[in-house]
Amino acid sequence: MRPGSFLMMAAPGAAVLIFFFIVPLAAVSADAFTGGGSAFLRVFQNELFWAGLRGTLILALTASVFSLAIGFAVALHLSRLREGLRTVLVFFIALPLTFSGLIVAYGFILSYGRAGFITQIVAFLGIDPVDFSRLLYSPEGLAFASSYYLIPRVVMLLLPILINFDAAQMTAAESLGASRGRAIVDILIPQILPTAFTAFCLIAAVVIGAYGTALALVGTQVNILPLQLYSMVSESGADFPAAAALSLLLMAACTTVIAVGESVAARHEG
Amino acid sequence: MSVLKTTAVILTCLGPITAHAQTVLDSPELYPGEKALYEAATKEGMAVSFDTGPTWANWAAEFAAFKKRYPAIELTYNDIGSAATVLALEKARNRPQADTAYYFAASGVDAAAKDVIAPFKPVNFDKLPEVFRHPEGKWFTIHSLTIAFVVNTRLVKNVPQSWADLLKPEYKNSVVYLDPRSTGVGQVLTFAAAYAHGGSVDNVQPGIDYLGKLHQAGNVLRVVGTTPYAQFVKGEIPVWISYENDGLKAKYTDGLGDQVAVVIPKEGSAAAPYGISLVKNGPNPNAGKLWLNFIMTDLGQGIFAQGFVRPAVPGVQLSADVAAKLPPAPQVHPLDVQKAAAKKAEIDAGWAKAAIQH
């Protein structure tokens, strides 16, 4: 390809990156570094920040491990189905990716909330609706609701690998006396591990930065960084440099996690 | 016939919405100089009103009545939140987009400090309580909102009447309120709880202590960052500490009727001033003034009352059915936002200590 045409092809993507990422990032950075980094100091000195960071990482880890396990099982099942049936199922599994986090939260409230229809059904079975709905509004419930749109991402990433996996290797291992589980652990898992790790990092980054679902579901007494950032910039917040600093830190965390995942994937492809 | 009388007549034959308001040209002036101001505003043709979300505080009805009276003026508005409004004015200081800015009055204090708003004294300005206005009219209160318990009577057996009631074990996991760090409502309810426990605008600690007690008792279900109105209507929230008008809206407008009880707690509460300002060097100054004057006339103030929001101008004539829904509440203290703003950092830090999961 001639250099000129290469530039032509790259221009639209570069323009999007510049106008919707680099420029806003520069503006936020300018805010964050007013006062020579004192804003970062204020963020670090706030004891809530460290507790929030811990809460964020715990949430990301829980939701990601859970979603990865379920996503793997779903993808494995899909990879063994007929092509036509698989396409239909993948279409439905991909639907949650198109919803905003707020809508997902609201859907869960309509199902599992105090007056939700699933809550009403279990109430007939003698389970207290107050206790049942409390689960949804807790950090665990947030992890559960987040998995709703994380699992499809995992499935989309793992499915191609599992479809292309040569089942003959498994048959060979089993004919040599390995048990089914043994064959999965020794042959299948090592081959999909790099992709699984990339998927894990990607969804962890999504959870670390997501705030819509959290805001609508658990309330701001749960200490995670996106909600902390929200409380700094909303109605009565006033310390914009500190908020800008925190948003840069949050972005750095997401970027780091994704970079780790990508570098692992790149090493294995090379 | 005096202005007040005219308005009273208009108000008494008022339907649910101000259907009988006529245009300014074929009716008596609401205040001296109205027609002249309208003529000047007509040359501008529009007014840009920041942060007046139509579903909030009956703005939709204010827009409709304004449009009817001043057909030549287009009103455009947005709904971005108080702090964001001040930020927007600051960022656009050299080329202001907005003519008027509406916010929780504490943001008006901010905006005055940042010198992005202009002094303007509308009609009825002198009638306002002193804590409800800037001395030069850089901001002034157009309505107040009172902290009340909004109770879902299907989810609780006994409707709590006081702050003390809320601490009882029967309200375990029942109370939802807005975050004092990030919302105006949250701050005001902290002052309301302070007033009820021997505190004041200069001493907010008793309010923070009370909220801490509520958390320790296990009675707080959630603290939220955005208004959970829809969740309340769905039946997700037993007791919501919020503004009185949220409860009245659910009761009368959204048809929940007796499923909702609205209680101003008996030990004491606070009324939050919501203010508006003329933007400094705004693009349409006359249309902006026309809009601000209209909001402050008895007519404009009465429209707030129809939306269950207490007007800021004392002594506005209300129709009997509207007045019945907003009974006098002597235990309510008008909040001095200048002093309240000085306490923000204390509330942020103190509340986080008392309530957040560390």
XYZ file of C-alpha atoms in Angstrom:
628
model
C 0.000 0.000 0.000
C 1.307 3.493 -0.875
C 1.924 5.792 2.101
C -0.655 8.284 0.784
C -3.504 5.821 0.674
C -2.511 4.507 4.085
C -2.937 7.999 5.515
C -6.325 8.265 3.834
C -7.457 5.055 5.465
C -6.166 6.048 8.885
C -7.556 9.592 8.859
C -11.151 8.963 10.046
C -10.061 6.803 12.965
C -7.340 9.265 13.904
C -9.805 12.173 13.756
C -12.215 10.401 16.112
C -9.383 9.622 18.492
C -8.131 13.199 18.460
C -11.476 14.973 18.844
C -13.196 12.589 21.216
C -10.286 11.411 23.302
C -7.094 13.471 23.038
C -8.767 16.916 23.131
C -11.095 16.207 26.098
C -8.211 14.465 27.859
C -6.031 17.538 27.401
C -8.788 19.771 28.785
C -9.289 17.563 31.845
C -5.524 17.315 32.377
C -5.228 21.095 32.294
C -7.849 21.255 35.059
C -6.178 18.508 37.071
C -2.734 20.112 37.013
C -3.857 23.607 38.002
C -2.030 24.394 41.210
C 0.921 22.197 40.262
C -0.421 18.801 41.213
C -1.922 19.906 44.523
C -5.227 18.462 43.284
C -3.680 14.970 43.175
C -2.390 15.482 46.672
C -5.914 16.344 47.859
C -7.241 13.168 46.252
C -4.568 10.993 47.857
C -5.009 12.609 51.261
C -8.705 11.787 51.259
C -9.003 8.522 53.178
C -12.144 7.717 51.187
C -10.034 7.470 48.031
C -8.070 4.445 49.237
C -11.153 2.700 50.572
C -12.866 3.488 47.272
C -9.965 2.082 45.278
C -10.148 -1.111 47.311
C -13.911 -1.325 46.824
C -13.525 -0.759 43.087
C -10.907 -3.500 42.706
C -12.918 -5.999 44.766
C -16.006 -5.271 42.683
C -14.064 -5.572 39.406
C -12.456 -8.845 40.481
C -15.724 -10.408 41.677
C -17.781 -9.389 38.667
C -15.034 -10.344 36.192
C -14.291 -13.794 37.643
C -18.000 -14.603 37.808
C -18.647 -13.330 34.269
C -15.620 -15.159 32.874
C -16.724 -18.480 34.376
C -20.296 -18.164 33.108
C -19.164 -16.727 29.760
C -16.746 -19.616 29.215
C -19.442 -22.206 29.918
C -21.887 -20.465 27.569
C -19.286 -20.106 24.795
C -18.249 -23.752 25.152
C -21.865 -24.835 24.766
C -22.447 -22.528 21.784
C -19.317 -23.783 20.021
C -20.827 -27.256 19.828
C -24.163 -26.199 18.315
C -25.280 -26.107 14.667
C -24.286 -22.939 12.859
C -27.855 -21.644 12.324
C -28.979 -22.155 15.908
C -25.745 -20.629 17.163
C -26.232 -17.440 15.134
C -29.706 -16.963 16.579
C -28.503 -17.483 20.161
C -25.486 -15.200 19.706
C -27.809 -12.475 18.481
C -29.836 -12.662 21.700
C -26.771 -12.918 23.897
C -25.331 -9.791 22.268
C -28.440 -7.692 22.958
C -27.388 -6.508 26.457
C -24.325 -4.879 24.893
C -26.590 -2.292 23.315
C -28.231 -1.187 26.578
C -26.972 1.657 28.711
C -25.968 0.851 32.274
C -28.863 2.878 33.660
C -31.393 0.872 31.697
C -29.838 -2.388 32.841
C -30.099 -1.214 36.451
C -33.712 -0.255 35.981
C -34.521 -3.597 34.376
C -33.023 -5.367 37.371
C -35.030 -3.163 39.733
C -38.241 -4.066 37.888
C -37.364 -7.746 38.302
C -35.592 -8.073 41.636
C -36.504 -4.854 43.467
C -38.825 -4.492 46.425
C -41.831 -4.501 44.099
C -40.177 -6.490 41.310
C -42.035 -9.395 39.728
C -39.414 -12.024 40.627
C -39.460 -10.691 44.181
C -43.249 -11.042 44.186
C -42.958 -14.644 42.984
C -40.465 -15.679 45.678
C -42.616 -13.862 48.246
C -45.305 -16.475 47.514
C -42.749 -19.117 48.467
C -42.352 -17.429 51.842
C -39.153 -15.435 51.233
C -39.241 -11.961 52.764
C -39.330 -9.403 49.918
C -37.396 -6.870 52.006
C -34.443 -9.212 52.491
C -34.600 -10.479 48.934
C -34.548 -6.994 47.393
C -31.731 -5.929 49.705
C -29.479 -8.363 47.845
C -29.979 -6.454 44.597
C -29.140 -3.108 46.178
C -25.870 -4.371 47.692
C -22.354 -4.455 46.161
C -22.938 -8.159 45.403
C -26.108 -7.212 43.543
C -24.138 -4.639 41.590
C -21.619 -7.316 40.567
C -24.538 -9.537 39.559
C -26.200 -6.806 37.457
C -22.879 -5.876 35.856
C -22.305 -9.462 34.727
C -25.433 -9.099 32.639
C -23.540 -6.992 30.125
C -20.082 -8.434 30.827
C -20.945 -12.046 30.005
C -21.806 -11.260 26.347
C -18.392 -9.600 25.917
C -16.704 -12.737 27.222
C -18.783 -14.949 24.937
C -17.974 -12.829 21.864
C -14.249 -13.033 22.594
C -14.027 -16.733 23.445
C -16.440 -18.118 20.874
C -14.159 -17.868 17.781
C -11.328 -19.627 19.620
C -13.608 -22.404 20.826
C -15.172 -22.869 17.386
C -11.738 -23.186 15.788
C -10.464 -25.513 18.480
C -9.574 -28.880 17.000
C -11.685 -31.403 18.915
C -9.477 -34.238 17.621
C -6.883 -33.266 20.245
C -9.399 -33.987 22.975
C -10.360 -37.294 21.400
C -6.706 -38.229 21.178
C -6.105 -37.388 24.817
C -9.140 -39.346 25.930
C -8.161 -42.384 23.841
C -4.800 -42.279 25.635
C -6.652 -42.591 28.937
C -7.188 -39.014 30.125
C -10.510 -38.236 31.746
C -12.795 -35.619 30.202
C -11.987 -33.049 32.900
C -8.265 -33.799 32.672
C -8.351 -33.239 28.907
C -10.096 -29.868 29.349
C -7.581 -28.720 31.957
C -4.469 -29.911 30.078
C -5.408 -29.284 26.453
C -8.348 -26.873 26.048
C -7.613 -24.378 28.833
C -3.963 -23.670 27.916
C -5.007 -22.862 24.355
C -7.714 -20.372 25.318
C -5.965 -18.940 28.366
C -4.392 -15.892 26.645
C -7.721 -14.852 25.137
C -9.524 -15.536 28.389
C -7.056 -13.313 30.191
C -7.554 -10.531 27.636
C -11.318 -10.870 28.058
C -10.901 -10.744 31.824
C -8.858 -7.524 31.625
C -11.293 -5.917 29.209
C -14.351 -6.530 31.378
C -12.455 -5.601 34.553
C -11.664 -2.239 32.939
C -15.324 -1.809 32.004
C -16.405 -2.407 35.625
C -13.712 -0.135 37.061
C -15.006 2.775 34.994
C -18.748 2.066 34.846
C -20.924 4.320 36.940
C -24.447 4.349 35.485
C -25.463 0.968 36.840
C -23.818 1.642 40.185
C -25.461 5.030 40.535
C -28.916 3.695 39.799
C -28.573 0.524 41.814
C -26.557 0.668 45.017
C -26.544 4.315 45.941
C -23.615 6.455 46.921
C -23.008 4.980 50.356
C -21.156 2.147 48.599
C -17.631 3.407 48.218
C -16.296 2.881 44.696
C -14.295 5.379 42.656
C -16.778 6.153 39.848
C -19.408 7.115 42.449
C -16.842 9.142 44.361
C -16.058 11.014 41.159
C -19.758 11.511 40.585
C -20.224 13.000 44.034
C -17.394 15.439 43.312
C -18.869 16.844 40.102
C -22.599 16.742 40.703
C -25.027 19.350 41.937
C -23.112 20.891 44.811
C -19.596 19.732 44.107
C -17.039 22.492 43.806
C -13.522 21.039 43.682
C -13.174 20.534 39.932
C -9.370 20.182 39.860
C -9.580 17.293 42.355
C -12.391 15.712 40.351
C -10.304 16.034 37.176
C -7.336 14.455 38.977
C -9.473 11.562 40.161
C -10.870 11.017 36.667
C -7.334 10.822 35.271
C -6.417 8.266 37.947
C -9.514 6.254 37.116
C -8.665 6.343 33.421
C -5.084 5.334 34.175
C -6.363 2.321 36.127
C -8.623 1.222 33.232
C -5.868 1.785 30.660
C -3.327 -0.169 32.697
C -5.632 -3.146 33.064
C -6.410 -3.173 29.319
C -2.722 -2.734 28.417
C -1.753 -5.728 30.553
C -4.398 -7.836 28.814
C -3.365 -6.716 25.329
C 0.339 -7.278 25.938
C -0.323 -10.839 27.121
C -2.427 -11.475 24.025
C 0.216 -9.955 21.725
C 2.974 -12.137 23.207
C 0.977 -15.256 22.535
C 0.095 -14.311 18.981
C 3.706 -13.437 18.067
C -57.873 48.112 39.529
C -54.632 47.228 41.257
C -52.224 44.630 40.027
C -52.845 42.445 43.026
C -56.624 42.534 42.530
C -56.311 41.686 38.847
C -54.157 38.742 39.707
C -56.538 37.647 42.402
C -59.375 37.744 39.909
C -57.328 35.809 37.399
C -56.390 33.296 40.035
C -59.887 32.731 41.313
C -61.199 31.883 37.863
C -58.138 29.768 37.244
C -58.537 26.266 35.964
C -55.856 23.653 36.540
C -53.470 25.585 34.268
C -53.510 29.335 33.694
C -55.894 29.041 30.779
C -57.208 32.574 31.177
C -53.957 34.484 30.987
C -54.196 36.869 28.065
C -51.427 38.376 26.020
C -49.783 41.433 27.462
C -51.180 43.653 24.721
C -54.872 43.066 25.413
C -54.863 43.032 29.212
C -53.805 45.379 32.024
C -50.118 45.446 32.916
C -48.994 43.077 35.662
C -46.504 45.740 36.734
C -45.699 49.275 35.545
C -43.507 49.246 32.452
C -44.398 45.698 31.392
C -45.523 46.667 27.898
C -42.420 48.776 27.266
C -40.185 45.931 28.402
C -42.086 43.524 26.150
C -41.534 45.795 23.184
C -37.807 45.933 23.856
C -37.729 42.159 24.325
C -39.595 41.595 21.051
C -36.582 43.001 19.176
C -34.492 40.231 20.755
C -37.156 37.600 20.136
C -35.911 34.968 22.552
C -34.740 34.239 26.077
C -32.338 31.449 27.044
C -33.182 30.051 30.462
C -30.526 27.745 31.969
C -31.363 24.758 34.159
C -35.140 25.150 34.229
C -36.021 21.511 33.551
C -39.712 21.338 32.587
C -40.575 18.499 34.988
C -39.040 20.305 37.962
C -40.972 22.766 40.170
C -43.745 23.287 37.599
C -41.519 24.978 34.999
C -43.586 23.495 32.168
C -46.616 25.489 33.348
C -44.507 28.647 33.775
C -43.272 28.285 30.184
C -46.811 27.831 28.870
C -48.152 30.857 30.741
C -45.216 33.022 29.647
C -45.637 31.969 26.019
C -49.331 32.821 26.182
C -48.715 36.265 27.602
C -45.687 37.117 25.448
C -46.278 35.353 22.114
C -43.355 37.080 20.363
C -40.714 35.649 22.707
C -39.275 32.149 22.251
C -38.113 30.514 25.485
C -35.353 27.949 25.237
C -34.108 26.041 28.254
C -31.889 23.184 29.371
C -31.647 21.011 32.467
C -28.032 20.572 33.534
C -27.958 20.920 37.328
C -26.952 23.763 39.637
C -23.176 23.287 39.798
C -22.932 22.616 36.074
C -24.856 25.838 35.423
C -22.305 27.903 37.336
C -19.499 26.101 35.522
C -21.152 26.758 32.145
C -21.492 30.477 32.936
C -17.857 30.591 33.955
C -16.602 28.797 30.851
C -18.686 31.061 28.587
C -17.764 34.243 30.443
C -16.587 36.024 27.284
C -19.519 35.002 25.111
C -22.428 34.157 27.420
C -25.074 31.880 25.933
C -27.608 32.182 28.735
C -29.872 35.069 29.745
C -31.029 33.653 33.060
C -29.710 30.938 35.362
C -31.800 28.998 37.885
C -30.237 26.996 40.694
C -30.175 25.990 44.321
C -29.460 29.424 45.839
C -26.045 28.316 47.159
C -24.935 28.131 43.535
C -26.213 31.698 43.160
C -23.769 32.677 45.902
C -21.008 30.892 43.936
C -22.004 32.613 40.704
C -21.981 36.027 42.411
C -18.484 35.330 43.765
C -17.328 34.393 40.250
C -18.862 37.595 38.867
C -20.848 35.933 36.077
C -24.262 37.375 37.001
C -25.732 40.857 36.904
C -27.654 42.783 39.564
C -31.392 42.982 38.809
C -34.283 43.658 41.171
C -37.525 42.228 39.741
C -41.054 43.019 40.888
C -41.812 41.924 44.469
C -38.062 41.832 45.226
C -38.510 43.924 48.360
C -41.085 41.546 49.820
C -38.637 38.625 49.990
C -37.158 37.616 53.379
C -33.620 38.966 53.621
C -31.897 35.566 53.658
C -33.693 34.832 50.392
C -32.027 37.524 48.278
C -28.683 39.048 47.344
C -28.564 42.689 48.524
C -28.058 44.006 44.960
C -30.329 41.416 43.358
C -27.558 39.309 41.820
C -29.689 36.347 42.803
C -33.099 36.147 44.433
C -35.294 33.314 45.597
C -38.326 32.449 43.462
C -39.570 29.473 45.452
C -38.499 27.328 48.372
C -38.637 23.582 48.873
C -39.299 22.118 52.308
C -37.757 18.918 53.640
C -40.424 16.323 54.433
C -40.849 12.573 54.858
C -42.414 11.090 51.749
C -43.896 7.821 52.969
C -45.235 4.830 51.056
C -48.158 3.817 53.287
C -48.294 0.326 51.761
C -44.793 -0.483 52.930
C -44.914 0.965 56.453
C -47.511 0.287 59.143
C -47.242 3.613 60.962
C -46.442 6.851 59.221
C -43.469 8.444 61.037
C -44.276 11.938 62.298
C -40.889 13.014 63.625
C -37.143 12.524 63.275
C -37.251 10.563 66.534
C -39.803 8.146 65.053
C -37.452 7.306 62.180
C -34.915 5.845 64.605
C -37.391 3.174 65.783
C -36.623 -0.468 64.906
C -39.833 -0.736 62.878
C -38.172 1.352 60.159
C -35.210 -0.986 59.681
C -33.910 -0.837 56.089
C -36.607 1.652 55.168
C -35.099 5.094 54.736
C -33.683 6.469 51.493
C -32.190 9.928 51.141
C -29.964 11.893 48.784
C -26.219 12.188 49.274
C -25.341 15.356 51.250
C -21.986 15.606 49.466
C -23.346 15.836 45.973
C -26.892 17.157 46.086
C -28.624 20.295 47.291
C -31.429 18.212 48.822
C -28.901 16.192 50.789
C -27.358 19.303 52.265
C -30.682 20.874 53.134
C -31.948 17.751 54.887
C -28.770 17.719 56.971
C -29.618 21.275 58.113
C -33.246 20.237 58.647
C -32.081 17.445 60.960
C -29.734 19.926 62.665
C -32.560 22.421 63.335
C -34.658 19.583 64.740
C -31.928 18.640 67.203
C -30.988 21.989 68.659
C -28.591 22.957 65.871
C -28.818 25.786 63.390
C -27.310 27.010 60.162
C -24.186 27.850 62.169
C -24.115 24.487 63.929
C -24.793 21.586 61.563
C -23.112 18.880 63.664
C -26.336 17.724 65.378
C -27.750 16.990 61.925
C -24.697 14.976 60.883
C -24.836 13.104 64.207
C -28.496 12.288 63.630
C -27.834 10.828 60.178
C -24.976 8.792 61.664
C -27.414 7.413 64.265
C -29.870 6.515 61.518
C -27.152 4.479 59.774
C -26.045 2.808 63.021
C -29.634 1.808 63.740
C -29.643 0.003 60.397
C -32.612 2.016 59.224
C -31.012 3.434 56.067
C -31.826 1.428 52.970
C -29.768 3.510 50.524
C -28.174 6.873 49.994
C -28.588 7.898 46.372
C -26.930 10.353 44.027
C -29.893 11.161 41.816
C -33.521 11.641 42.659
C -35.213 8.232 43.057
C -38.685 9.561 42.203
C -39.498 6.783 39.725
C -38.326 4.150 42.220
C -40.573 5.642 44.869
C -43.585 5.568 42.559
C -42.773 1.936 41.681
C -43.011 1.017 45.370
C -39.305 0.412 46.013
C -38.931 2.918 48.848
C -40.784 2.863 52.209
C -39.614 6.252 53.561
C -37.904 8.864 51.433
C -36.510 12.021 53.074
C -36.917 14.561 50.327
C -38.758 17.689 49.343
C -42.432 18.081 50.093
C -43.298 18.714 46.437
C -41.959 15.289 45.379
C -44.486 13.673 47.701
C -47.354 15.952 46.680
C -46.594 15.331 43.012
C -46.726 11.569 43.572
C -49.939 11.927 45.545
C -51.929 14.276 43.300
C -50.305 14.343 39.877
C -49.173 10.754 39.515
C -52.300 9.378 41.121
C -50.866 7.468 44.089
C -53.374 9.189 46.399
C -53.542 7.598 49.839
C -50.550 5.357 49.116
C -48.429 8.413 49.875
C -48.211 10.434 53.059
C -46.240 13.667 53.155
C -45.083 14.671 56.624
C -43.073 17.710 57.639
C -41.319 16.325 60.739
C -42.680 17.932 63.877
C -39.430 18.819 65.695
C -38.324 21.056 62.840
C -37.340 21.219 59.205
C -35.696 23.549 56.706
C -36.850 25.277 53.538
C -34.320 25.533 50.753
C -34.335 28.645 48.620
C -34.114 28.135 44.876
C -32.992 31.256 43.110
C -32.535 32.745 39.688
C -30.243 35.384 38.233
C -29.837 37.598 35.225
C -26.646 36.546 33.447
C -23.947 39.190 33.067
C -23.729 40.367 29.425
C -26.385 37.836 28.349
C -27.420 37.916 24.673
C -31.056 38.992 25.292
C -31.084 41.190 28.422
C -34.623 42.587 27.991
C -36.210 39.219 27.286
C -34.306 37.865 30.287
C -35.707 40.626 32.534
C -39.203 40.042 31.163
C -38.917 36.345 32.067
C -37.569 37.065 35.571
C -40.273 39.653 36.256
C -42.959 37.262 35.092
C -41.735 34.533 37.455
C -41.825 37.016 40.353
C -45.315 38.439 39.704
C -48.154 37.051 41.800
C -49.272 35.224 38.662
C -45.919 33.490 38.179
C -45.622 32.738 41.887
C -49.118 31.233 41.919
C -48.125 28.838 39.123
C -45.374 27.441 41.368
C -47.950 26.828 44.084
C -50.075 24.837 41.630
C -47.051 22.577 41.198
C -46.968 22.101 45.030
C -43.928 24.324 45.383
C -44.087 27.049 48.034
C -43.754 30.532 46.470
C -40.964 32.735 47.835
C -42.968 35.968 47.798
C -45.032 36.126 51.007
C -48.759 36.784 50.812
C -49.405 35.524 47.270
C -53.118 34.775 46.875
C -53.673 31.040 46.409
C -56.880 29.284 45.438
C -58.437 27.313 48.295
C -57.609 23.846 46.969
C -53.965 24.749 46.354
C -53.660 26.383 49.778
C -55.107 23.258 51.426
C -52.287 21.151 50.000
C -49.625 23.494 51.348
C -50.698 23.982 54.982
C -48.728 26.423 57.143
C -45.702 24.794 58.764
C -44.284 27.057 61.480
C -41.555 24.546 62.423
C -39.817 25.173 59.076
C -36.736 27.419 59.114
C -35.821 29.341 55.961
C -32.241 28.401 55.164
C -29.594 31.095 54.904
C -27.576 29.766 51.963
C -24.658 32.137 52.461
C -24.048 30.625 55.881
C -24.982 27.142 54.693
C -22.418 27.308 51.879
C -19.688 27.953 54.432
C -20.556 24.622 56.059
C -20.259 22.518 52.919
C -16.778 21.152 53.612
C -17.798 20.295 57.168
C -20.876 18.409 55.946
C -18.856 16.579 53.260
C -16.209 15.348 55.652
C -18.466 14.810 58.680
C -21.149 12.943 56.788
C -18.637 10.710 54.998
C -17.208 9.762 58.409
C -20.622 9.067 59.861
C -22.251 7.219 56.999
C -19.917 5.795 54.353
C -18.682 2.217 54.469
C -14.981 2.463 55.162
